[in-house]
Amino acid sequence: PSSGAPTISAAMVKELRGISGAGMMDCKKALQENDGNVELASEWLRKKGMASADKKSSRIAADGGVGTYIHAGARIGVLVEINCETDFVAKGDAFKGIIADIAMQIAACPSVEFVSTDDVPKEFVEKEKAIEMGKEDLASKPEAIREKMVDGRIAKLLKERALLEQPYIKDNTKTVDEFIKSNIATIGEKISIRRFQRFNLGEGLEKRNEDFAAEVAAQMGK
């Protein structure tokens, strides 16, 4: 977009949303990328696979499948459930490929704990806010500045923990959310990641291993 890009009004976003069916923020971004030109923005959304995807977001996706990914060496494993609307799509190679790709994505993102930022429990957010507010680098800041800085840090943290916000491992020019939306546009059904679990070999056994090492050391010292 040019440096003299026009201000994107709510009316422009509403018009583009009516044409494309894409979400408000996606429409705003499309308009910003295309200097406020609704027609070009609509084409941009189609190329990105965002057009019409949000129209399907209210549908019920109760079919789908559970997929797995086991990393080389069998030290990391992933289980993921992804939903679609019909058994026909669930059995197709394209949908199975999506499940496989998302399972691999989860394996590659050790910091990810939630599907989206909306899934983060309020208790988690409040706990992290309290930790940030107590950090020494903020102690001398005015209260209003501290709160603003903490809000920014928390927003960054939540994005780091949400699967949909991560750069897609096979094309880091798009996020996982954009990858899913592009497939919704291609397949023509709502697709949603419902839940996942990541397994790391030996996770939770560190203390036991340390105790065993200490026990051996003690025996050697006798």
Coordinates of N, CA and C in Angstrom, one line a residue:
P1 N 0.8 -1.2 0.0 CA 0.0 0.0 0.0 C 0.8 1.2 0.0
S2 N 0.4 2.3 -0.6 CA 1.1 3.6 -0.7 C 1.1 4.3 0.6
S3 N 2.1 5.2 0.8 CA 2.2 6.0 2.0 C 1.0 6.9 2.2
G4 N 0.3 7.2 1.1 CA -0.9 8.1 1.2 C -2.2 7.3 1.2
A5 N -2.2 6.1 1.7 CA -3.3 5.2 1.8 C -4.5 5.9 2.5
P6 N -5.7 5.8 2.0 CA -6.9 6.4 2.7 C -7.2 5.8 4.0
T7 N -7.9 6.5 4.8 CA -8.4 5.9 6.1 C -9.5 4.9 5.8
I8 N -9.4 3.8 6.4 CA -10.4 2.7 6.1 C -11.6 2.9 7.1
S9 N -12.7 3.3 6.5 CA -13.9 3.6 7.3 C -14.7 2.3 7.6
A10 N -15.6 2.4 8.6 CA -16.4 1.2 8.9 C -17.3 0.9 7.8
A11 N -17.8 1.9 7.0 CA -18.6 1.6 5.9 C -17.9 0.8 4.8
M12 N -16.7 1.1 4.5 CA -15.9 0.3 3.6 C -15.7 -1.1 4.0
V13 N -15.4 -1.3 5.3 CA -15.3 -2.6 5.8 C -16.6 -3.4 5.7
K14 N -17.7 -2.7 6.0 CA -19.0 -3.4 5.9 C -19.3 -3.8 4.5
E15 N -19.0 -2.9 3.5 CA -19.3 -3.2 2.1 C -18.5 -4.4 1.7
L16 N -17.2 -4.5 2.0 CA -16.3 -5.6 1.6 C -16.8 -6.9 2.3
R17 N -17.2 -6.8 3.6 CA -17.6 -8.0 4.3 C -18.9 -8.5 3.7
G18 N -19.8 -7.7 3.2 CA -21.0 -8.1 2.5 C -20.7 -8.8 1.2
I19 N -19.7 -8.4 0.5 CA -19.3 -9.0 -0.8 C -18.6 -10.3 -0.5
S20 N -17.6 -10.3 0.4 CA -16.7 -11.5 0.6 C -17.1 -12.5 1.6
G21 N -17.8 -12.0 2.7 CA -18.2 -12.9 3.8 C -17.0 -13.1 4.7
A22 N -15.9 -12.4 4.5 CA -14.7 -12.5 5.4 C -15.0 -11.8 6.7
G23 N -14.1 -12.0 7.7 CA -14.2 -11.3 9.0 C -13.9 -9.9 8.9
M24 N -14.3 -9.1 9.9 CA -14.0 -7.7 9.9 C -12.6 -7.3 9.9
M25 N -11.7 -8.0 10.7 CA -10.3 -7.6 10.7 C -9.6 -8.0 9.4
D26 N -10.1 -9.2 8.8 CA -9.5 -9.6 7.5 C -9.9 -8.6 6.4
C27 N -11.1 -8.0 6.5 CA -11.6 -7.0 5.5 C -10.8 -5.7 5.6
K28 N -10.6 -5.3 6.9 CA -9.8 -4.1 7.1 C -8.4 -4.3 6.6
K29 N -7.8 -5.4 6.9 CA -6.4 -5.6 6.4 C -6.4 -5.6 4.9
A30 N -7.4 -6.3 4.2 CA -7.4 -6.3 2.8 C -7.5 -4.9 2.2
L31 N -8.3 -4.1 2.8 CA -8.5 -2.7 2.3 C -7.2 -1.9 2.5
Q32 N -6.5 -2.1 3.6 CA -5.3 -1.4 3.9 C -4.2 -1.9 2.9
E33 N -4.2 -3.1 2.5 CA -3.2 -3.7 1.6 C -3.5 -3.2 0.1
N34 N -4.7 -2.7 -0.1 CA -5.1 -2.4 -1.5 C -5.6 -0.9 -1.6
D35 N -5.1 -0.1 -0.7 CA -5.4 1.4 -0.8 C -6.8 1.7 -0.8
G36 N -7.6 0.9 -0.1 CA -9.1 1.2 0.1 C -9.9 0.8 -1.1
N37 N -9.3 0.1 -2.1 CA -10.0 -0.3 -3.3 C -10.8 -1.6 -3.0
V38 N -12.1 -1.5 -2.9 CA -12.9 -2.7 -2.5 C -12.8 -3.8 -3.5
E39 N -12.8 -3.6 -4.7 CA -12.7 -4.6 -5.7 C -11.4 -5.4 -5.6
L40 N -10.3 -4.6 -5.5 CA -9.0 -5.3 -5.4 C -8.9 -6.0 -4.0
A41 N -9.5 -5.4 -3.0 CA -9.4 -6.0 -1.7 C -10.2 -7.4 -1.7
S42 N -11.3 -7.4 -2.4 CA -12.1 -8.6 -2.6 C -11.3 -9.7 -3.3
E43 N -10.5 -9.3 -4.3 CA -9.7 -10.3 -5.0 C -8.5 -10.8 -4.1
W44 N -8.0 -9.9 -3.3 CA -6.9 -10.2 -2.3 C -7.4 -11.2 -1.3
L45 N -8.6 -11.1 -0.8 CA -9.2 -12.0 0.1 C -9.4 -13.4 -0.5
R46 N -9.8 -13.4 -1.8 CA -10.0 -14.7 -2.4 C -8.7 -15.4 -2.6
K47 N -7.7 -14.7 -3.0 CA -6.4 -15.3 -3.1 C -5.8 -15.8 -1.8
K48 N -6.2 -15.1 -0.7 CA -5.7 -15.6 0.6 C -6.6 -16.7 1.2
G49 N -7.7 -17.0 0.5 CA -8.7 -18.0 0.9 C -9.5 -17.6 2.1
M50 N -9.7 -16.3 2.3 CA -10.5 -15.8 3.4 C -11.9 -15.5 3.1
A51 N -12.1 -15.2 1.8 CA -13.5 -14.9 1.4 C -14.4 -16.1 1.6
S52 N -15.5 -15.9 2.1 CA -16.6 -16.8 2.4 C -16.3 -17.8 3.6
A53 N -15.0 -17.8 4.0 CA -14.7 -18.7 5.1 C -15.5 -18.4 6.4
D54 N -15.6 -17.1 6.7 CA -16.4 -16.7 7.9 C -17.9 -16.9 7.8
K55 N -18.4 -17.0 6.6 CA -19.8 -17.3 6.4 C -20.2 -18.7 7.0
K56 N -19.2 -19.5 6.9 CA -19.4 -20.9 7.4 C -19.1 -21.1 8.8
S57 N -18.6 -20.1 9.5 CA -18.1 -20.2 10.9 C -19.2 -20.6 11.9
S58 N -20.5 -20.2 11.5 CA -21.6 -20.4 12.4 C -22.2 -21.8 12.2
R59 N -21.8 -22.5 11.2 CA -22.3 -23.9 11.0 C -21.8 -24.9 12.0
I60 N -22.5 -26.0 12.2 CA -22.1 -27.0 13.1 C -21.2 -28.0 12.4
A61 N -20.0 -28.2 12.9 CA -19.0 -29.1 12.4 C -18.9 -30.3 13.4
A62 N -19.7 -31.3 13.2 CA -19.7 -32.4 14.2 C -19.0 -33.7 13.7
D63 N -18.6 -33.7 12.4 CA -17.9 -34.8 11.9 C -16.4 -34.5 11.9
G64 N -15.6 -35.3 11.2 CA -14.1 -35.0 11.2 C -13.3 -36.2 11.5
G65 N -12.2 -36.0 12.2 CA -11.3 -37.1 12.5 C -10.3 -36.7 13.5
V66 N -9.6 -37.8 14.1 CA -8.6 -37.6 15.1 C -7.3 -38.1 14.4
G67 N -6.3 -37.3 14.4 CA -5.0 -37.7 13.8 C -3.8 -37.7 14.7
T68 N -2.8 -38.3 14.3 CA -1.6 -38.4 15.2 C -0.3 -38.0 14.4
Y69 N 0.7 -37.6 15.1 CA 2.0 -37.4 14.5 C 3.0 -37.8 15.6
I70 N 3.9 -38.7 15.1 CA 5.0 -39.2 16.0 C 6.3 -38.7 15.4
H71 N 7.0 -37.9 16.1 CA 8.3 -37.3 15.5 C 9.4 -38.4 15.5
A72 N 10.3 -38.2 14.6 CA 11.4 -39.2 14.4 C 12.1 -39.4 15.8
G73 N 12.3 -40.7 16.1 CA 12.9 -41.0 17.4 C 11.9 -41.3 18.4
A74 N 10.6 -41.1 18.1 CA 9.5 -41.4 19.0 C 9.6 -40.7 20.3
R75 N 10.1 -39.5 20.4 CA 10.2 -38.8 21.6 C 9.1 -37.7 21.8
I76 N 8.5 -37.4 20.7 CA 7.4 -36.4 20.7 C 6.2 -37.0 19.9
G77 N 5.0 -36.9 20.5 CA 3.8 -37.4 19.9 C 2.6 -36.4 20.0
V78 N 1.8 -36.4 19.1 CA 0.6 -35.5 19.1 C -0.7 -36.2 18.7
L79 N -1.7 -35.9 19.4 CA -3.1 -36.3 19.1 C -3.9 -35.0 18.8
V80 N -4.6 -34.9 17.7 CA -5.4 -33.7 17.4 C -6.8 -34.1 16.8
E81 N -7.8 -33.4 17.3 CA -9.2 -33.6 16.7 C -9.5 -32.4 15.9
I82 N -9.9 -32.6 14.6 CA -10.3 -31.6 13.7 C -11.7 -31.9 13.2
N83 N -12.6 -31.0 13.2 CA -13.9 -31.2 12.8 C -14.3 -30.6 11.5
C84 N -15.2 -31.2 10.7 CA -15.8 -30.7 9.5 C -17.3 -31.0 9.6
E85 N -18.0 -30.8 8.5 CA -19.5 -30.9 8.6 C -20.0 -32.2 8.1
T86 N -19.3 -32.9 7.2 CA -19.8 -34.2 6.6 C -18.8 -35.3 6.7
D87 N -19.3 -36.5 6.7 CA -18.5 -37.7 6.6 C -17.8 -37.8 5.3
F88 N -18.4 -37.3 4.2 CA -17.8 -37.3 2.9 C -16.5 -36.5 2.9
V89 N -16.5 -35.3 3.5 CA -15.2 -34.5 3.5 C -14.2 -35.2 4.5
A90 N -14.7 -35.7 5.6 CA -13.9 -36.3 6.6 C -13.0 -37.5 6.1
K91 N -13.6 -38.2 5.1 CA -12.9 -39.3 4.5 C -12.0 -39.0 3.3
G92 N -12.1 -37.7 2.9 CA -11.3 -37.3 1.8 C -9.8 -37.1 2.1
D93 N -9.0 -37.2 1.1 CA -7.5 -37.1 1.2 C -7.2 -35.6 1.7
A94 N -7.9 -34.6 1.1 CA -7.6 -33.2 1.5 C -7.7 -33.0 3.0
F95 N -8.8 -33.5 3.5 CA -9.1 -33.3 5.0 C -8.1 -34.1 5.8
K96 N -7.8 -35.3 5.4 CA -6.8 -36.1 6.1 C -5.4 -35.4 6.1
G97 N -5.1 -34.7 5.0 CA -3.9 -34.0 4.8 C -3.8 -32.8 5.8
I98 N -5.0 -32.1 6.0 CA -5.0 -31.0 7.0 C -4.7 -31.5 8.4
I99 N -5.4 -32.6 8.7 CA -5.1 -33.2 10.1 C -3.6 -33.5 10.3
A100 N -3.0 -34.1 9.3 CA -1.6 -34.5 9.3 C -0.7 -33.3 9.5
D101 N -1.0 -32.2 8.7 CA -0.3 -31.0 8.8 C -0.4 -30.3 10.1
I102 N -1.6 -30.3 10.6 CA -1.8 -29.6 11.9 C -1.2 -30.4 13.1
A103 N -1.2 -31.7 13.0 CA -0.5 -32.5 14.0 C 1.0 -32.2 14.0
M104 N 1.6 -32.1 12.8 CA 3.0 -31.8 12.7 C 3.3 -30.4 13.2
Q105 N 2.4 -29.5 12.9 CA 2.5 -28.1 13.4 C 2.6 -28.1 14.9
I106 N 1.7 -28.8 15.6 CA 1.7 -28.8 17.1 C 3.0 -29.4 17.6
A107 N 3.5 -30.5 16.9 CA 4.7 -31.1 17.4 C 5.9 -30.1 17.3
A108 N 5.8 -29.2 16.3 CA 6.9 -28.2 16.1 C 6.8 -27.0 17.0
C109 N 5.7 -26.9 17.7 CA 5.4 -25.7 18.5 C 5.3 -26.0 20.0
P110 N 6.4 -26.2 20.7 CA 6.4 -26.6 22.1 C 5.7 -25.7 23.1
S111 N 5.6 -24.4 22.7 CA 5.0 -23.4 23.6 C 3.5 -23.3 23.5
V112 N 2.9 -23.9 22.5 CA 1.5 -23.9 22.2 C 0.7 -24.7 23.2
E113 N -0.3 -24.1 23.9 CA -1.1 -24.8 24.8 C -2.6 -24.8 24.5
F114 N -3.0 -23.8 23.7 CA -4.4 -23.6 23.4 C -4.7 -23.5 21.9
V115 N -5.9 -23.8 21.5 CA -6.2 -23.7 20.1 C -6.2 -22.2 19.7
S116 N -7.0 -21.4 20.4 CA -7.0 -20.0 20.1 C -6.9 -19.1 21.4
T117 N -6.7 -17.8 21.2 CA -6.6 -17.0 22.4 C -7.9 -17.0 23.2
D118 N -9.0 -17.2 22.5 CA -10.3 -17.3 23.2 C -10.4 -18.4 24.2
D119 N -9.6 -19.4 24.0 CA -9.6 -20.6 24.9 C -8.8 -20.5 26.1
V120 N -8.0 -19.4 26.2 CA -7.2 -19.3 27.4 C -8.0 -19.0 28.7
P121 N -7.9 -19.8 29.7 CA -8.7 -19.5 30.9 C -8.4 -18.2 31.6
K122 N -9.5 -17.6 32.1 CA -9.3 -16.3 32.8 C -8.3 -16.3 33.9
E123 N -8.3 -17.5 34.6 CA -7.3 -17.6 35.7 C -5.9 -17.6 35.3
F124 N -5.6 -18.1 34.1 CA -4.3 -18.1 33.5 C -3.9 -16.7 33.2
V125 N -4.8 -15.9 32.6 CA -4.5 -14.5 32.2 C -4.2 -13.7 33.5
E126 N -5.1 -13.9 34.5 CA -4.9 -13.1 35.7 C -3.6 -13.4 36.5
K127 N -3.2 -14.7 36.4 CA -2.0 -15.1 37.1 C -0.8 -14.5 36.4
E128 N -0.8 -14.5 35.0 CA 0.3 -14.0 34.3 C 0.4 -12.4 34.4
K129 N -0.8 -11.8 34.5 CA -0.8 -10.3 34.7 C -0.2 -10.0 36.1
A130 N -0.5 -10.8 37.1 CA 0.1 -10.5 38.4 C 1.6 -10.7 38.4
I131 N 2.1 -11.7 37.7 CA 3.5 -11.9 37.5 C 4.2 -10.7 36.9
E132 N 3.6 -10.3 35.8 CA 4.2 -9.2 35.0 C 4.1 -7.9 35.8
M133 N 3.0 -7.6 36.5 CA 2.9 -6.4 37.3 C 4.0 -6.3 38.4
G134 N 4.4 -7.5 38.8 CA 5.4 -7.5 39.9 C 6.9 -7.5 39.5
K135 N 7.1 -7.4 38.2 CA 8.5 -7.4 37.7 C 9.2 -6.1 37.9
E136 N 10.5 -6.2 38.2 CA 11.3 -5.1 38.6 C 11.3 -4.0 37.6
D137 N 11.4 -4.3 36.3 CA 11.5 -3.3 35.3 C 10.3 -2.4 35.2
L138 N 9.2 -2.8 35.8 CA 8.0 -1.9 35.8 C 7.8 -1.2 37.1
A139 N 8.6 -1.5 38.1 CA 8.3 -0.9 39.4 C 8.3 0.6 39.5
S140 N 9.1 1.3 38.7 CA 9.2 2.7 38.7 C 8.2 3.4 37.8
K141 N 7.5 2.6 37.0 CA 6.6 3.2 36.0 C 5.3 3.7 36.7
P142 N 4.6 4.7 36.2 CA 3.3 5.1 36.7 C 2.3 4.0 36.4
E143 N 1.3 3.9 37.3 CA 0.3 2.8 37.2 C -0.3 2.6 35.9
A144 N -0.7 3.7 35.2 CA -1.4 3.6 33.9 C -0.4 3.1 32.8
I145 N 0.9 3.5 32.9 CA 1.9 3.0 32.0 C 2.1 1.5 32.2
R146 N 2.2 1.1 33.5 CA 2.5 -0.3 33.9 C 1.4 -1.2 33.3
E147 N 0.1 -0.7 33.5 CA -1.0 -1.5 33.0 C -1.0 -1.7 31.5
K148 N -0.7 -0.6 30.8 CA -0.6 -0.6 29.3 C 0.5 -1.6 28.9
M149 N 1.7 -1.5 29.5 CA 2.8 -2.4 29.2 C 2.5 -3.8 29.5
V150 N 1.8 -4.1 30.6 CA 1.4 -5.4 31.0 C 0.4 -6.0 30.0
D151 N -0.5 -5.2 29.6 CA -1.5 -5.7 28.6 C -0.9 -6.1 27.3
G152 N 0.1 -5.3 26.9 CA 0.9 -5.6 25.7 C 1.6 -6.9 25.8
R153 N 2.3 -7.1 26.9 CA 3.0 -8.3 27.2 C 2.1 -9.6 27.2
I154 N 0.9 -9.4 27.9 CA 0.0 -10.5 28.0 C -0.6 -10.9 26.6
A155 N -0.9 -9.9 25.8 CA -1.4 -10.1 24.4 C -0.3 -10.9 23.6
K156 N 0.9 -10.5 23.8 CA 2.0 -11.2 23.1 C 2.1 -12.7 23.6
L157 N 2.0 -12.9 24.9 CA 2.1 -14.2 25.5 C 1.0 -15.1 25.0
L158 N -0.2 -14.6 24.9 CA -1.4 -15.4 24.5 C -1.2 -15.8 23.0
K159 N -0.7 -14.9 22.2 CA -0.4 -15.2 20.8 C 0.6 -16.3 20.7
E160 N 1.6 -16.3 21.6 CA 2.6 -17.4 21.5 C 2.1 -18.7 22.0
R161 N 1.0 -18.7 22.8 CA 0.5 -19.9 23.3 C -0.7 -20.5 22.5
A162 N -1.2 -19.7 21.5 CA -2.4 -20.1 20.7 C -1.9 -20.7 19.4
L163 N -2.4 -21.9 19.1 CA -2.1 -22.6 17.8 C -2.4 -21.8 16.6
L164 N -3.6 -21.2 16.6 CA -4.1 -20.5 15.4 C -3.3 -19.3 15.0
E165 N -2.5 -18.8 16.0 CA -1.7 -17.5 15.8 C -0.3 -17.8 15.3
Q166 N 0.1 -19.1 15.2 CA 1.4 -19.5 14.8 C 1.6 -19.4 13.3
P167 N 2.8 -19.0 12.9 CA 3.1 -19.1 11.5 C 3.0 -20.6 11.0
Y168 N 2.4 -20.8 9.9 CA 2.2 -22.1 9.4 C 3.5 -22.7 8.9
I169 N 3.9 -23.9 9.4 CA 5.2 -24.4 9.2 C 5.6 -24.7 7.7
K170 N 4.6 -24.9 6.9 CA 4.8 -25.2 5.4 C 4.8 -23.9 4.6
D171 N 4.3 -22.8 5.2 CA 4.3 -21.5 4.5 C 4.2 -20.4 5.5
N172 N 5.3 -19.9 6.0 CA 5.3 -19.0 7.1 C 4.8 -17.6 6.7
T173 N 4.4 -17.4 5.5 CA 3.7 -16.1 5.2 C 2.3 -16.0 5.6
K174 N 1.8 -17.2 6.1 CA 0.4 -17.2 6.6 C 0.4 -17.9 8.0
T175 N -0.6 -17.6 8.8 CA -0.8 -18.2 10.1 C -1.6 -19.5 9.9
V176 N -1.6 -20.3 11.0 CA -2.4 -21.5 11.0 C -3.9 -21.2 10.8
D177 N -4.4 -20.1 11.3 CA -5.7 -19.6 11.1 C -6.0 -19.4 9.7
E178 N -5.1 -18.7 9.0 CA -5.2 -18.4 7.6 C -5.2 -19.7 6.7
F179 N -4.3 -20.6 7.2 CA -4.3 -21.9 6.5 C -5.6 -22.7 6.6
I180 N -6.2 -22.7 7.7 CA -7.5 -23.3 7.9 C -8.6 -22.6 7.1
K181 N -8.6 -21.3 7.1 CA -9.6 -20.5 6.3 C -9.4 -20.8 4.8
S182 N -8.2 -20.9 4.3 CA -8.0 -21.2 2.9 C -8.6 -22.5 2.5
N183 N -8.5 -23.5 3.5 CA -9.0 -24.8 3.2 C -10.5 -24.8 3.3
I184 N -11.1 -24.0 4.1 CA -12.6 -23.8 4.2 C -13.1 -23.3 2.9
A185 N -12.4 -22.4 2.3 CA -12.8 -21.8 1.0 C -12.6 -22.8 -0.1
T186 N -11.6 -23.7 0.0 CA -11.4 -24.7 -1.1 C -12.4 -25.9 -0.9
I187 N -12.5 -26.4 0.3 CA -13.4 -27.5 0.5 C -14.9 -27.2 0.5
G188 N -15.2 -26.0 1.0 CA -16.6 -25.6 1.1 C -17.3 -26.0 2.3
E189 N -16.6 -26.4 3.4 CA -17.2 -26.7 4.6 C -16.5 -26.0 5.8
K190 N -17.2 -25.9 6.9 CA -16.5 -25.4 8.1 C -15.5 -26.4 8.6
I191 N -14.4 -25.9 8.9 CA -13.3 -26.8 9.5 C -12.8 -26.1 10.7
S192 N -12.7 -26.9 11.8 CA -12.3 -26.3 13.1 C -11.4 -27.3 13.9
I193 N -10.4 -26.7 14.5 CA -9.5 -27.5 15.3 C -10.2 -27.5 16.7
R194 N -10.6 -28.7 17.2 CA -11.3 -28.7 18.5 C -10.4 -28.8 19.7
R195 N -9.4 -29.7 19.6 CA -8.6 -30.0 20.8 C -7.3 -30.7 20.4
F196 N -6.3 -30.7 21.2 CA -5.1 -31.4 20.9 C -4.4 -31.8 22.2
Q197 N -3.5 -32.7 22.1 CA -2.6 -33.1 23.2 C -1.2 -33.4 22.7
R198 N -0.2 -32.8 23.3 CA 1.2 -33.0 22.9 C 1.9 -33.9 24.0
F199 N 2.6 -34.9 23.6 CA 3.3 -35.8 24.5 C 4.8 -35.7 24.3
N200 N 5.5 -35.4 25.4 CA 7.0 -35.4 25.3 C 7.5 -36.5 26.2
L201 N 8.3 -37.4 25.6 CA 8.8 -38.5 26.3 C 9.5 -38.1 27.6
G202 N 9.1 -38.7 28.7 CA 9.7 -38.5 30.0 C 9.2 -37.2 30.7
E203 N 8.2 -36.5 30.1 CA 7.7 -35.3 30.7 C 7.1 -35.6 32.1
G204 N 7.5 -34.8 33.1 CA 7.0 -35.1 34.4 C 7.8 -36.0 35.3
L205 N 8.8 -36.6 34.6 CA 9.7 -37.6 35.3 C 11.0 -37.0 35.7
E206 N 11.2 -35.7 35.4 CA 12.5 -35.0 35.7 C 12.9 -35.1 37.2
K207 N 11.9 -34.9 38.1 CA 12.2 -34.9 39.5 C 12.6 -36.3 40.0
R208 N 11.9 -37.3 39.4 CA 12.3 -38.7 39.8 C 13.7 -39.0 39.3
N209 N 14.0 -38.6 38.1 CA 15.3 -38.8 37.5 C 16.4 -38.1 38.4
E210 N 16.1 -36.9 38.8 CA 17.1 -36.2 39.6 C 17.3 -36.9 41.0
D211 N 16.2 -37.4 41.5 CA 16.3 -38.1 42.8 C 17.1 -39.3 42.7
F212 N 16.9 -40.0 41.5 CA 17.7 -41.3 41.3 C 19.2 -40.9 41.2
A213 N 19.5 -39.8 40.4 CA 20.9 -39.4 40.3 C 21.5 -39.1 41.6
A214 N 20.7 -38.4 42.5 CA 21.2 -38.1 43.8 C 21.5 -39.3 44.7
E215 N 20.6 -40.3 44.5 CA 20.7 -41.5 45.2 C 21.9 -42.3 44.8
V216 N 22.2 -42.3 43.5 CA 23.4 -43.0 43.0 C 24.7 -42.3 43.5
A217 N 24.6 -41.0 43.5 CA 25.8 -40.2 44.0 C 26.0 -40.5 45.4
A218 N 24.9 -40.6 46.2 CA 25.1 -40.8 47.6 C 25.7 -42.2 47.9
Q219 N 25.2 -43.2 47.0 CA 25.8 -44.6 47.2 C 27.2 -44.6 46.9
M220 N 27.6 -43.8 45.8 CA 29.1 -43.8 45.4 C 29.9 -43.2 46.5
G221 N 29.3 -42.2 47.2 CA 30.1 -41.5 48.3 C 30.3 -42.3 49.5
K222 N 29.6 -43.5 49.6 CA 29.7 -44.3 50.8 C 31.0 -45.0 50.8

